Structures are given as structure tokens and as C-alpha cells.
Coordinates of C-alpha atoms in Angstrom, one line a residue:
Chain A
M251 CA 9.6 -46.1 42.8
K252 CA 6.3 -47.9 43.1
T253 CA 4.5 -44.6 43.0
F254 CA 6.4 -43.6 39.9
K255 CA 5.5 -46.9 38.2
I256 CA 1.8 -46.4 39.0
M257 CA 1.9 -42.8 37.6
A258 CA 3.5 -43.9 34.4
V259 CA 0.9 -46.7 33.8
A260 CA -1.9 -44.3 34.6
M261 CA -0.6 -41.7 32.1
F262 CA -0.3 -44.3 29.4
A263 CA -3.9 -45.6 30.1
L264 CA -5.3 -42.1 30.0
S265 CA -3.6 -41.3 26.7
M266 CA -4.9 -44.6 25.2
F267 CA -8.4 -43.7 26.4
A268 CA -8.2 -40.3 24.9
F269 CA -7.0 -41.7 21.6
L270 CA -9.6 -44.4 21.4
G271 CA -12.3 -42.1 22.6
C272 CA -11.8 -39.9 19.5
D273 CA -12.7 -42.7 17.2
D274 CA -16.4 -41.8 16.9
E275 CA -15.9 -38.0 17.1
K276 CA -16.3 -36.0 13.9
Q277 CA -13.3 -33.8 13.1
P278 CA -13.1 -30.2 12.3
G279 CA -12.2 -29.4 8.7
F280 CA -10.6 -26.9 6.4
V281 CA -12.6 -24.6 4.2
T282 CA -11.3 -22.2 1.6
V283 CA -13.5 -19.5 -0.1
Y284 CA -12.5 -18.3 -3.6
L285 CA -13.7 -15.0 -5.1
D286 CA -13.7 -15.0 -8.9
H287 CA -15.2 -12.6 -11.4
D288 CA -16.7 -12.6 -14.9
V289 CA -18.8 -10.4 -17.1
A290 CA -22.0 -12.1 -18.3
G291 CA -20.1 -15.4 -18.3
E292 CA -17.0 -14.1 -20.1
A293 CA -13.7 -14.2 -18.1
L294 CA -12.8 -10.8 -16.8
E295 CA -10.1 -9.1 -18.9
F296 CA -8.9 -5.7 -17.8
D297 CA -8.7 -2.5 -19.9
N298 CA -10.5 -3.8 -22.9
I299 CA -13.8 -2.2 -24.0
K300 CA -15.3 -5.6 -24.9
Y301 CA -18.4 -5.8 -22.7
T302 CA -21.8 -4.2 -23.2
S303 CA -24.1 -3.0 -20.4
K304 CA -27.8 -3.5 -20.5
A305 CA -28.2 0.3 -21.1
G306 CA -26.3 -0.3 -24.3
H307 CA -22.8 1.1 -23.4
P308 CA -19.7 -0.8 -24.5
F309 CA -17.4 -0.8 -21.4
S310 CA -14.1 -2.0 -19.9
V311 CA -13.1 -2.7 -16.4
A312 CA -9.8 -1.2 -15.1
R313 CA -10.1 -2.0 -11.4
L314 CA -12.3 -4.0 -9.1
K315 CA -11.5 -3.8 -5.3
Y316 CA -13.8 -4.6 -2.5
Y317 CA -14.4 -5.9 1.0
V318 CA -16.5 -8.9 2.1
S319 CA -17.0 -9.4 5.8
N320 CA -18.6 -11.6 8.4
V321 CA -18.3 -14.5 6.0
T322 CA -20.3 -17.3 7.8
L323 CA -21.2 -20.9 7.1
L324 CA -24.7 -22.0 8.3
E325 CA -26.2 -25.4 9.1
A326 CA -29.9 -26.1 8.7
D327 CA -30.6 -25.5 12.3
G328 CA -29.0 -22.1 12.2
T329 CA -25.7 -23.1 13.8
A330 CA -23.2 -20.7 12.4
F331 CA -19.4 -20.5 12.0
E332 CA -17.6 -17.4 10.9
I333 CA -14.9 -18.2 8.4
K334 CA -13.5 -14.7 8.1
D335 CA -14.2 -11.3 9.7
V336 CA -13.0 -9.0 6.9
H337 CA -11.4 -9.9 3.5
Y338 CA -10.1 -7.4 1.0
R339 CA -10.2 -8.5 -2.7
D340 CA -8.4 -6.9 -5.6
A341 CA -9.4 -8.7 -8.7
A342 CA -5.9 -7.9 -10.2
E343 CA -4.1 -9.5 -7.3
A344 CA -4.1 -13.3 -7.2
S345 CA -2.9 -13.2 -3.6
T346 CA -6.3 -11.8 -2.5
R347 CA -8.3 -14.5 -4.4
S348 CA -9.1 -16.7 -1.4
F349 CA -9.2 -17.0 2.4
S350 CA -9.5 -20.0 4.6
A351 CA -10.5 -21.3 8.0
T352 CA -8.6 -24.3 9.4
N353 CA -10.9 -25.2 12.3
V354 CA -14.4 -25.4 10.8
P355 CA -16.5 -27.5 13.2
S356 CA -17.9 -30.7 11.8
G357 CA -21.4 -30.4 10.5
K358 CA -23.5 -30.3 7.4
Y359 CA -23.5 -26.8 6.0
E360 CA -26.2 -25.5 3.7
K361 CA -25.7 -21.8 3.4
I362 CA -23.0 -19.1 3.2
S363 CA -23.8 -15.6 4.3
F364 CA -21.7 -12.5 4.2
I365 CA -21.7 -8.7 4.0
Y366 CA -20.6 -7.0 0.9
G367 CA -18.8 -4.1 2.4
L368 CA -18.4 -3.5 6.1
D369 CA -21.0 -3.2 8.8
E370 CA -21.2 -0.2 11.2
T371 CA -19.0 -1.8 13.8
V372 CA -16.0 -1.9 11.4
N373 CA -16.8 0.9 9.1
V374 CA -15.4 3.7 11.2
D375 CA -12.2 5.6 10.9
G376 CA -9.4 3.3 11.9
G377 CA -11.8 0.3 12.0
L378 CA -9.3 -1.7 10.0
P379 CA -5.6 -2.2 10.4
N380 CA -3.6 0.8 9.2
T381 CA -2.2 -0.9 6.1
Q382 CA -1.6 1.1 2.9
T383 CA -4.2 -1.1 1.2
N384 CA -6.9 -0.2 3.8
I385 CA -5.8 3.5 3.8
N386 CA -6.3 3.5 0.0
M387 CA -9.9 2.3 0.6
E388 CA -10.6 5.1 3.1
W389 CA -13.7 7.2 2.4
P390 CA -12.6 10.7 3.6
I391 CA -15.8 12.6 2.5
P392 CA -16.1 15.2 5.3
G393 CA -19.0 14.1 7.6
D394 CA -18.9 10.5 6.6
Q395 CA -16.5 7.8 7.9
G396 CA -15.0 4.5 7.2
Y397 CA -14.0 2.9 3.9
H398 CA -15.0 2.4 0.3
Y399 CA -16.8 -1.0 0.1
M400 CA -16.1 -1.2 -3.6
K401 CA -14.2 0.5 -6.3
L402 CA -15.3 -0.7 -9.7
E403 CA -13.8 1.5 -12.3
G404 CA -13.4 1.6 -16.0
K405 CA -14.3 3.3 -19.3
Y406 CA -17.4 3.3 -21.4
D407 CA -18.4 4.4 -24.8
S408 CA -21.0 7.0 -24.0
L409 CA -22.8 7.1 -27.4
G410 CA -21.6 3.8 -28.7
M411 CA -19.7 5.8 -31.3
G412 CA -16.3 6.2 -29.8
V413 CA -16.9 9.0 -27.2
I414 CA -15.1 7.4 -24.3
K415 CA -15.7 8.5 -20.7
N416 CA -14.7 7.1 -17.3
F417 CA -16.9 5.5 -14.8
N418 CA -16.4 4.9 -11.1
L419 CA -18.8 2.8 -9.2
H420 CA -17.7 3.6 -5.7
T421 CA -19.9 2.3 -2.9
G422 CA -19.8 3.1 0.8
A423 CA -21.6 4.8 3.7
T424 CA -22.7 8.3 2.8
M425 CA -25.2 10.9 4.0
G426 CA -25.8 8.9 7.1
N427 CA -26.6 5.7 5.3
Q428 CA -24.5 2.6 5.8
N429 CA -25.3 1.0 2.4
Y430 CA -23.6 -2.4 3.0
I431 CA -25.3 -5.4 1.4
K432 CA -26.3 -8.6 3.3
I433 CA -25.9 -11.6 1.0
S434 CA -27.0 -15.2 1.7
L435 CA -26.5 -18.0 -0.8
P436 CA -27.7 -21.6 -0.5
L437 CA -24.9 -24.2 -1.0
S438 CA -25.2 -27.7 -2.2
A439 CA -24.9 -29.1 1.3
F440 CA -21.5 -30.5 2.2
S441 CA -20.3 -32.2 5.4
V442 CA -17.2 -31.1 7.2
D443 CA -15.5 -34.1 8.9
G444 CA -11.8 -33.8 9.0
N445 CA -11.8 -32.9 5.3
T446 CA -11.0 -30.0 3.0
W447 CA -13.5 -28.1 1.0
G448 CA -13.5 -25.2 -1.5
I449 CA -16.4 -22.9 -2.0
Y450 CA -16.1 -20.9 -5.2
L451 CA -18.0 -17.7 -5.4
E452 CA -18.4 -16.0 -8.8
M453 CA -19.3 -12.3 -9.3
D454 CA -21.0 -11.4 -12.5
I455 CA -20.0 -7.8 -12.9
N456 CA -22.8 -7.1 -15.3
E457 CA -25.3 -7.8 -12.5
W458 CA -24.2 -4.4 -11.0
L459 CA -25.5 -2.8 -14.2
E460 CA -28.8 -4.6 -14.8
N461 CA -30.6 -6.5 -12.0
P462 CA -33.1 -5.4 -11.0
N463 CA -32.2 -1.8 -12.0
T464 CA -30.6 -0.9 -15.3
W465 CA -27.6 1.3 -14.5
D466 CA -26.9 3.9 -17.1
F467 CA -23.4 5.3 -16.8
E468 CA -24.7 8.6 -18.1
E469 CA -27.6 8.9 -15.7
F470 CA -25.7 9.3 -12.4
G471 CA -22.4 10.5 -13.9
P472 CA -18.9 9.6 -12.7
M473 CA -19.2 10.9 -9.2
I474 CA -21.6 9.0 -6.9
M475 CA -20.0 9.0 -3.5
M476 CA -22.3 11.6 -2.1
N477 CA -25.3 10.5 -4.1
Q478 CA -27.5 8.3 -2.0
N479 CA -29.9 7.6 -4.8
A480 CA -27.1 6.1 -6.8
Q481 CA -25.9 4.1 -3.8
E482 CA -29.5 2.7 -3.4
V483 CA -29.5 1.5 -6.9
L484 CA -26.2 -0.3 -6.5
K485 CA -27.2 -1.7 -3.2
A486 CA -30.3 -3.3 -4.8
N487 CA -28.3 -4.6 -7.8
G488 CA -25.4 -5.9 -5.6
S489 CA -27.6 -8.5 -3.8
T490 CA -27.5 -10.7 -6.9
V491 CA -24.0 -10.2 -8.2
F492 CA -22.6 -13.4 -6.6
K493 CA -23.6 -17.0 -7.3
I494 CA -22.0 -20.2 -6.1
D495 CA -20.0 -21.6 -8.9
K496 CA -19.2 -24.9 -7.1
V497 CA -18.5 -26.5 -3.8
E498 CA -15.9 -29.3 -4.0
K499 CA -13.7 -31.5 -1.9
E500 CA -10.1 -30.5 -2.3
Chain B
M153 CA 11.6 -50.6 35.4
N154 CA 14.1 -49.4 32.8
F155 CA 11.3 -49.1 30.2
F156 CA 9.3 -46.7 32.4
K157 CA 12.5 -44.7 33.2
I158 CA 13.2 -44.3 29.5
I159 CA 9.6 -43.0 28.7
F160 CA 9.6 -40.7 31.6
F161 CA 13.1 -39.2 31.2
L162 CA 13.0 -39.0 27.4
G163 CA 11.4 -35.6 27.6
L164 CA 13.9 -34.1 30.0
P165 CA 16.8 -33.6 27.6
A166 CA 14.3 -32.3 25.0
M167 CA 13.1 -29.7 27.4
F168 CA 16.6 -28.5 27.9
V169 CA 17.2 -28.4 24.2
F170 CA 14.2 -26.2 23.6
S171 CA 14.6 -24.0 26.6
C172 CA 18.4 -23.3 26.3
K173 CA 19.1 -19.7 25.3
K174 CA 21.5 -19.3 22.5
D175 CA 24.8 -17.6 23.4
E176 CA 24.8 -14.0 22.4
P177 CA 27.1 -13.5 19.4
K178 CA 30.3 -11.9 20.5
P179 CA 31.3 -8.7 18.7
P180 CA 33.9 -9.5 16.1
V181 CA 37.3 -8.0 16.8
D182 CA 39.6 -7.4 13.9
P183 CA 43.2 -8.5 14.7
D184 CA 44.6 -5.5 12.9
H185 CA 42.3 -3.2 14.9
P186 CA 41.9 -4.7 18.3
D187 CA 40.8 -1.4 19.7
L188 CA 37.6 -1.3 17.5
V189 CA 34.5 -3.3 18.6
Y190 CA 31.5 -3.9 16.5
D191 CA 28.5 -3.3 18.8
P192 CA 25.9 -1.3 16.9
T193 CA 23.1 0.5 18.7
P194 CA 19.7 -0.4 17.4
Y195 CA 17.6 2.5 16.1
Q196 CA 13.8 2.6 16.4
L197 CA 12.1 4.7 13.7
A198 CA 9.9 7.3 15.3
A199 CA 6.9 7.0 13.0
P200 CA 3.5 8.7 13.7
A201 CA 0.9 6.2 14.9
Y202 CA -1.4 7.2 12.0
F203 CA 1.1 6.4 9.3
P204 CA 0.7 3.0 7.6
L205 CA 2.1 -0.1 9.3
L206 CA 5.7 -0.4 8.4
E207 CA 7.5 -3.3 6.9
M208 CA 11.2 -3.0 7.3
P209 CA 13.6 -5.2 5.3
A210 CA 14.9 -8.0 7.6
D211 CA 18.4 -7.8 6.2
N212 CA 19.0 -4.1 6.9
P213 CA 18.1 -3.4 10.5
M214 CA 18.6 0.3 11.4
T215 CA 21.4 1.3 13.7
E216 CA 22.8 4.6 14.9
E217 CA 26.1 3.7 13.2
G218 CA 24.4 2.7 9.9
I219 CA 22.4 6.0 9.9
L220 CA 25.5 8.1 10.6
L221 CA 27.4 6.3 7.7
G222 CA 24.5 6.7 5.4
R223 CA 24.2 10.4 6.2
M224 CA 27.9 10.9 5.4
L225 CA 27.6 9.0 2.1
F226 CA 24.4 10.9 1.2
Y227 CA 26.2 14.2 1.5
D228 CA 29.7 13.2 0.4
P229 CA 30.6 13.8 -3.3
I230 CA 33.1 10.9 -3.1
L231 CA 30.6 8.6 -4.7
S232 CA 30.6 10.5 -8.0
G233 CA 33.0 10.1 -10.9
D234 CA 34.9 13.4 -10.3
S235 CA 34.0 13.7 -6.6
T236 CA 31.9 16.8 -7.2
L237 CA 28.3 15.6 -6.8
S238 CA 26.6 13.9 -3.9
C239 CA 23.1 12.6 -3.5
A240 CA 22.3 15.8 -1.7
G241 CA 23.4 17.7 -4.9
C242 CA 20.0 16.9 -6.4
H243 CA 18.0 16.1 -3.2
K244 CA 18.3 19.3 -1.2
Q245 CA 17.0 19.5 2.3
E246 CA 15.6 23.0 1.8
Y247 CA 13.3 21.6 -1.0
A248 CA 12.3 18.5 1.0
F249 CA 15.2 16.6 -0.6
S250 CA 14.1 17.4 -4.1
D251 CA 15.6 19.6 -6.8
E252 CA 14.3 23.1 -7.6
N253 CA 15.4 22.6 -11.2
Q254 CA 13.2 20.9 -13.8
F255 CA 16.0 18.4 -14.5
S256 CA 19.1 17.8 -12.4
T257 CA 22.5 18.2 -13.9
G258 CA 25.0 15.4 -13.7
I259 CA 28.8 15.6 -13.3
D260 CA 29.3 15.8 -17.1
G261 CA 26.8 18.6 -17.5
L262 CA 24.2 16.3 -18.9
M263 CA 20.5 16.4 -17.8
G264 CA 17.9 13.7 -17.5
D265 CA 14.3 13.9 -18.5
R266 CA 12.7 13.3 -15.2
Q267 CA 12.3 15.6 -12.1
A268 CA 14.2 14.5 -9.0
M269 CA 11.7 13.0 -6.6
P270 CA 11.7 14.3 -3.0
V271 CA 13.2 11.9 -0.4
M272 CA 10.7 11.9 2.6
N273 CA 8.7 9.2 4.3
I274 CA 10.5 6.9 2.0
A275 CA 10.3 4.0 4.4
W276 CA 6.7 3.6 3.3
V277 CA 7.5 3.5 -0.4
S278 CA 7.8 0.2 -2.1
D279 CA 8.5 0.9 -5.8
L280 CA 10.8 3.8 -6.2
F281 CA 11.5 6.3 -9.1
W282 CA 8.7 7.7 -11.2
D283 CA 8.4 4.5 -13.1
G284 CA 8.8 2.2 -10.1
R285 CA 11.8 0.4 -11.4
A286 CA 13.5 0.0 -8.0
E287 CA 11.8 -2.4 -5.7
G288 CA 13.2 -0.9 -2.4
V289 CA 15.2 1.9 -1.0
E290 CA 18.4 -0.1 -1.1
A291 CA 17.9 -0.8 -4.8
Q292 CA 17.2 2.8 -5.5
A293 CA 20.3 4.0 -3.7
L294 CA 22.5 1.8 -6.0
G295 CA 21.2 3.5 -9.2
P296 CA 22.4 7.1 -9.4
V297 CA 26.1 6.3 -8.7
E298 CA 26.5 4.5 -12.0
N299 CA 24.0 6.5 -14.0
P300 CA 26.1 8.2 -16.8
I301 CA 24.0 11.3 -16.7
E302 CA 24.1 11.6 -12.9
M303 CA 27.1 10.7 -10.8
H304 CA 28.8 8.7 -13.6
E305 CA 31.0 6.5 -11.4
T306 CA 31.5 2.8 -11.2
W307 CA 30.8 1.1 -7.9
P308 CA 34.2 -0.6 -7.9
N309 CA 35.9 2.8 -8.2
A310 CA 33.7 4.3 -5.6
M311 CA 34.5 1.4 -3.3
E312 CA 38.3 1.9 -3.8
K313 CA 38.0 5.6 -2.9
L314 CA 36.1 4.6 0.3
K315 CA 38.6 2.0 1.2
R316 CA 41.5 4.4 0.8
H317 CA 39.6 7.1 2.9
P318 CA 41.0 7.6 6.4
E319 CA 37.6 7.3 8.1
Y320 CA 35.1 5.3 6.0
P321 CA 36.6 1.8 6.6
S322 CA 36.1 2.1 10.4
L323 CA 32.6 3.7 9.9
F324 CA 31.7 0.7 7.7
F325 CA 33.1 -1.6 10.5
Y326 CA 31.0 0.1 13.2
A327 CA 27.9 -0.1 11.0
F328 CA 28.2 -3.6 9.5
G329 CA 31.0 -5.4 11.4
T330 CA 33.2 -5.9 8.3
W331 CA 36.2 -4.3 6.8
D332 CA 35.1 -5.6 3.4
I333 CA 33.3 -2.5 2.0
T334 CA 30.8 -3.4 -0.6
K335 CA 28.3 -1.4 -2.6
E336 CA 25.5 -3.3 -0.9
H337 CA 26.7 -2.0 2.5
A338 CA 26.9 1.5 1.1
A339 CA 23.4 1.3 -0.3
K340 CA 22.1 -0.2 3.0
A341 CA 23.6 2.7 4.9
I342 CA 22.2 5.3 2.6
A343 CA 18.8 3.6 2.9
Q344 CA 19.0 3.7 6.6
F345 CA 19.6 7.4 6.7
E346 CA 16.9 8.0 4.1
R347 CA 14.3 6.1 6.2
T348 CA 14.9 8.6 9.1
L349 CA 13.7 11.4 6.8
I350 CA 10.1 11.4 8.2
S351 CA 8.0 14.5 7.6
A352 CA 4.8 14.8 9.6
D353 CA 5.0 18.1 11.5
T354 CA 2.5 20.2 9.7
R355 CA -0.7 22.1 10.4
F356 CA -2.5 19.4 8.3
D357 CA -1.3 16.7 10.8
K358 CA -2.2 18.8 13.8
K359 CA -5.7 19.5 12.5
F360 CA -6.8 16.2 11.0
Y361 CA -4.7 13.5 12.8
L362 CA -3.7 15.1 16.2
L363 CA -7.0 16.8 16.5
D364 CA -5.6 20.1 17.7
P365 CA -8.6 22.0 19.1
N366 CA -7.2 25.4 18.1
P367 CA -10.0 26.9 15.9
F368 CA -7.6 29.2 14.1
L369 CA -5.2 26.5 13.0
L370 CA -6.5 26.6 9.5
T371 CA -8.0 29.6 7.7
D372 CA -11.5 29.5 6.2
E373 CA -9.9 29.3 2.8
E374 CA -7.8 26.3 3.8
I375 CA -10.9 24.6 5.2
E376 CA -12.7 25.2 2.0
G377 CA -9.7 23.8 0.1
H378 CA -9.9 20.7 2.4
F379 CA -13.5 20.1 1.3
I380 CA -12.5 20.4 -2.4
F381 CA -9.5 18.1 -1.9
N382 CA -11.4 15.4 0.0
T383 CA -14.7 15.3 -2.0
E384 CA -15.3 14.5 -5.6
K385 CA -15.4 18.3 -6.2
G386 CA -11.6 18.3 -6.5
D387 CA -11.2 14.5 -6.1
C388 CA -7.6 14.8 -5.1
F389 CA -7.9 12.2 -2.3
H390 CA -8.3 9.1 -4.4
C391 CA -4.6 9.2 -5.4
H392 CA -3.3 11.6 -2.8
G393 CA -5.3 10.5 0.3
G394 CA -4.3 9.1 3.7
S395 CA -1.6 10.3 6.0
L396 CA 1.1 9.9 3.4
L397 CA -0.8 11.9 0.8
T398 CA -0.1 9.2 -1.8
D399 CA -1.6 5.9 -2.6
N400 CA 1.8 4.6 -3.6
L401 CA 0.3 3.3 -6.9
F402 CA 0.8 4.3 -10.5
H403 CA -1.6 6.3 -12.6
N404 CA -1.9 8.1 -15.9
N405 CA -3.2 11.5 -14.8
G406 CA -4.0 12.8 -18.3
L407 CA -1.0 15.0 -19.0
D408 CA -0.7 13.9 -22.6
A409 CA -2.8 12.4 -25.3
N410 CA 0.2 10.5 -26.3
S411 CA 2.8 10.3 -23.6
A412 CA 6.4 10.5 -25.0
D413 CA 7.6 8.9 -21.7
E414 CA 6.3 5.4 -21.3
G415 CA 6.7 5.5 -17.5
L416 CA 5.6 2.3 -15.9
G417 CA 4.9 0.8 -19.3
K418 CA 8.6 0.6 -20.0
V419 CA 9.2 -1.3 -16.8
T420 CA 6.3 -3.8 -17.1
G421 CA 6.3 -4.0 -20.9
K422 CA 2.5 -3.6 -20.9
T423 CA 0.9 -1.2 -23.3
T424 CA -1.9 -0.7 -20.7
D425 CA 0.7 0.8 -18.4
R426 CA 1.9 3.4 -20.9
G427 CA 2.1 6.9 -19.4
K428 CA 1.5 5.8 -15.8
F429 CA 3.7 7.3 -13.1
K430 CA 4.2 6.9 -9.4
T431 CA 1.8 9.1 -7.4
P432 CA 4.1 11.5 -5.5
S433 CA 3.3 12.4 -1.9
L434 CA 1.9 15.9 -1.6
R435 CA 3.7 16.5 1.7
N436 CA 5.8 19.6 1.4
I437 CA 4.3 20.1 -2.1
A438 CA 4.8 23.9 -1.9
L439 CA 8.6 23.2 -1.6
T440 CA 9.0 20.5 -4.2
G441 CA 8.3 22.2 -7.5
P442 CA 8.6 22.0 -10.4
Y443 CA 5.9 19.4 -10.7
M444 CA 5.0 16.2 -12.6
H445 CA 7.5 13.5 -13.7
D446 CA 9.0 15.9 -16.2
G447 CA 8.7 19.0 -14.1
R448 CA 6.6 20.7 -16.8
F449 CA 4.7 22.9 -14.3
A450 CA 6.6 25.5 -12.4
T451 CA 3.9 26.5 -9.9
L452 CA 1.0 25.0 -8.0
E453 CA -1.3 27.4 -9.8
E454 CA -0.2 25.7 -13.1
V455 CA -0.8 22.3 -11.6
V456 CA -4.4 23.1 -10.4
D457 CA -5.2 24.8 -13.7
F458 CA -4.2 21.6 -15.4
Y459 CA -6.4 19.4 -13.3
S460 CA -9.2 21.9 -13.6
D461 CA -9.2 22.5 -17.3
S462 CA -6.6 20.8 -19.4
L463 CA -6.7 17.0 -19.0
Q464 CA -5.9 15.0 -22.1
F465 CA -7.7 11.8 -23.0
S466 CA -5.7 8.7 -23.8
E467 CA -6.4 5.0 -23.8
T468 CA -4.5 4.5 -20.5
I469 CA -5.8 7.6 -18.6
D470 CA -6.9 6.6 -15.2
P471 CA -10.7 6.2 -14.6
L472 CA -10.2 8.4 -11.6
M473 CA -9.7 11.3 -13.9
K474 CA -13.5 11.3 -13.9
N475 CA -14.1 14.5 -15.8
V476 CA -11.6 14.2 -18.6
H477 CA -14.5 14.5 -21.1
Q478 CA -15.0 18.1 -20.0
G479 CA -11.3 18.9 -19.5
G480 CA -11.2 18.4 -15.8
I481 CA -12.8 19.3 -12.5
R482 CA -13.7 22.8 -13.6
L483 CA -12.9 24.9 -10.5
T484 CA -13.6 28.6 -10.2
A485 CA -10.8 31.0 -9.5
Q486 CA -11.8 31.1 -5.8
E487 CA -11.9 27.3 -5.6
K488 CA -8.5 27.0 -7.1
S489 CA -7.1 29.6 -4.7
N490 CA -8.7 27.7 -1.7
L491 CA -7.4 24.4 -2.9
I492 CA -3.8 25.8 -3.2
A493 CA -4.2 27.4 0.3
F494 CA -4.9 23.9 1.6
L495 CA -1.9 22.4 -0.2
H496 CA 0.3 24.8 1.8
T497 CA -0.9 23.2 5.1
F498 CA 1.3 20.2 4.0
T499 CA 4.5 22.2 4.5
D500 CA 6.8 20.9 7.2
T501 CA 9.1 23.7 8.0
A502 CA 10.9 21.9 10.8
F503 CA 11.7 19.0 8.4
V504 CA 13.7 21.2 6.1
H505 CA 15.7 22.6 9.0
R506 CA 16.3 19.6 11.2
K507 CA 20.0 19.4 12.0
E508 CA 20.2 15.6 12.1
F509 CA 19.1 15.5 8.5
S510 CA 21.6 18.2 7.4
N511 CA 25.1 18.1 5.9
P512 CA 27.4 16.6 8.5
F513 CA 30.6 18.0 6.9

């Protein structure tokens, strides 16, 4: 019985030590990333030809679906934490608006980086779980592999006088080129220490059509999946489509 | 001393609470039928690995007994008002469980205005009917019995007929463990049978998913058709891609400048959904004519001519109909012929002859 008593006291002491020892330790936190969209500052409204591209075409948006991957928070010294490997966003589905990490190590984060699309390790046939959603994003062009990175689709007024055509900005790997976009955005630094943060990313859809290259719907036509020149233009424009709207404690 | 004992032994009962295995539920035995035991055999759906991940309804697990009952109800005209028309009357196995007629004829000689959709690979379909009005297979199975232009029966009447039947009460008991026959049980059984109707035994599967090395599996024309189908040349794949050959979504594919049938728009109430219909799977497409929601095209030649040359613009036409401004994808006669040849590689001859899918009576 004496041994038992000693064991119980020792266990109690150990647990108290562990409890008190935590007092100075910073705690992991909870971070949620939100993906929202606008067109030149106007809220995105589907199926309404109410926006105008830099090339002068009134246009509407019918669909916006895409992947972001390797979403990572970075500290000043380069310490990195990956929040999410792959996230699928459908702008029409509220359930895809955000994703979270529950165990973000404590630290002061100053940057968020991610890939728009999928890198070559994931962008292979069967690289993503075989869900209907992922299958619908497959890129079956013979000779190429993987998935659409983005489907941005809608209608535009080709002459500005009521001749309506369809556009399909589909990006992905084609003709041997991967075409994914590496994006890195500075954050207003925030400290994770047992708290909950929200990072709000905002895509300005017009940026796909104007910065740095003016995208003319007529120039490349509605079919660009095997057109590497068109993919290059969108790749350049895509690097500025996101900005940080806000970072706030939740 | 007692204090330490309390701390130390507090966990022991809790351990037993959490580790105790629940007693297996005993099969119910009905006092009026002591010889019958409810002990269903679980059924594992044999789905190809390359099909989408499957989400089955938790409240309708598949069993051998449920499938057998569902098969009988699918083929038995007992569910119709005058006991002359079964589900299989309009969903015929030889046509991949569709109807060769433009519109099916109900028991009163009335016809609808939509083509009967084929029943295959339905376990992967979420919103059923051309307009998506049924959320699941069980909900779909409830519809035709009471539809006045189809089976024109009431479920209470149908239930009475089943209860008076010499065999059905015990079949329901074997499947669901109850003598209280309900329309929900009937729909669940039919849904279980319909989920077994998997079609994936085609030259298309062998070539592109099973990677059969036989170089003669597809002809040169079929391979050319595959390139048309899976590039923006024909651009079929955006809606009819993947192993199911459907995206399971809704589109306006440009049939009409002003669609008389509102389709999805009538279900959602949105003008932006007007003229949108469910993308049908192209599996067994050579067997499932006539085509489109209203069966307006009798042949695949007419279908391909339409997509090539006759698209109609409307406000809700899908952006994926990329070349509507020039009438369509503008294929040559040879390209059309190659594309149609490729569509024939989707035919699953074994599926339409499988005995376990056939009429059990």
C-alpha cells in the first residue's frame, strides 16, 4: 500500500508540474482563410452583363471555380506552416468559401503564400480524391494531364452593341507547360497565441482581364485550353488578382 | 488512504463503460410468424475503382433481401392503378432502362412531355429527373406511382394491394424487419435494386481506364472521335467527361431560343435557370434514343448535327456552348462520323443482358 501511495503522489506532482510549466508557453491558434470575389470593387453578381473589361467589352460571370494549394503562413525568419494542401473553391457555393487550420503554431506571421492551381506533384491524373467535383475539373486533353486550375466563364458583348458571345477562361497545364501561379502576399503581421484569426483574401476578377496584359475576349477566342500563348497571358495577370482584404481576430 | 483509492479507482469503471461492446440486436421475431427471422445479408456494391467516391444514404443500407424486393417491385405492375404498368414498362433493360419512345404512355393512354431517362449508375446521381426535382433515388422512386399520366395509383391503394399479396408481406419483413408495409420501404427497396444497375463493361472502359494493351480495341475512326470528344474541337467532355460521362450538373445546351420547358428554372424559381436540364450520362448512348429532354432527336446523327450546326442563343445558354455565335462546333461529315463511332464505344452489351437485372417473374 505504501508503494501505491507514493505512486499516486508522484503522478499528482507530475501533472501539477506539467500544468504549471505551460504557463509561459505560447499556444497554437486557429486560422481561417476566406476566399471572396468582386469585379473592380463591385460585389460579384452572376449572370448579369453589368461589368466592363479594359478592352471595352461588357461582360457577365456565370461560373468561377478554381483550386488554391500549398497555402502557407510565413514568419519573418522564413518559418513556414502549411494551412491547407489543396482547396477547391466554387464562387457559387458558400460551403467552399473558407478553410481552416486548428493547430497553427504560435508565432508572428507576416506573409501568406499559395499556388493558384496545382503543382506538378498533384496535377497528375488521379492526383486528387476521386470526387465528382474533382472529376468535373479534370483536364482530359489527350497528351496532357491533371485538372483545370480555373474555370472562369460567362458572356460578353462582342461589339458593345448586343452581339453576345460566350467566354471560357480555362487555365491548366497544356503543351508540356505547368502554368500554375505562385502567389505571395504580405499580411499586416498578426501573432498566433492560443487565439483565432481570419484572413480574408479578395479576388478582383477584372485583374484577370487587365493587369499587366489587356485580355480581349475576341483575340484568343472561346477555346484556350491548348493555346499556351493565352495561358501565359492569364498566368501573368493571375499574379495580381488577389489582395488581402483584412486580417482580424475572430 | 481512501482519498487515494478514490482517485486511482475512479477510472476503472469508466474504462469498462467505454470498452464494453454493445449487445448485438437480436433479430425480431413476429409472434404470428415465429418461423420467419429478420436477418438481412449486407450487400456491397461492386463499383469500379475509377468511378467517383460513393456516398450512400445512411438510412437505406443495401441488403440482398432489399434488392430482391426492389427488383420485384420494379418489374411488378401491381404498383399501377390498373395493375398493368410497372417501372420496367418505361425503363426497359434492352434500352439501358430507358424508353425507345419519345414519350412514355401511362395507364390511361396519356403521354408526358419528357423522355424517360435511363436508369444506370444511378447511385452516383444526386438530383434526379431532367429538372432535378428529386433529391435522391428514394425520392425519385416515389414519384411515378402517383403521377396521373404515368402509373396513376395512390400509394395507400398500392400498399393495400401489397399487404393482401401472398408473398410481399414476408419479403418486406425479410428486407426491413417489419410487417408494416409503407411507401417509404417500397421506395427504399426499389432504390436498392436501381443502385445495383452499374454499367461499366465497355470498350471505352477497357481502353481508357483499364488500359487494355490490345491495339485493335478501338478503330482509327473511334480514336479520332475520342480526340474530338476530349478536346475543344468537339468539346463534349466539359459536360460529359469523367468515368460517368456526365458532370451531374444542369445546363442549357442551346436547343431553343426560347425554351417552352422551363426545366430546372421551374424547380428553383430562378429565371437564370430557365431551359437548363440535367446532363445525361452518355453511357449506352447508342441504346437510349430518342435524345434530349423532349426526345426531339431520333438518332445520334441528328444530335451531332445539332451540336455542330444548329445551336440557338438564349440568355441562359451555357457559356460552355462556346461556338453558339457560329451555330456550333462546325464538324465535317468525316468528323461527325468519327465522333459517332466513338460514342458507340460506350455501349455495354453485357449490362442489357445481365440476368440479375432482368424481370424475375
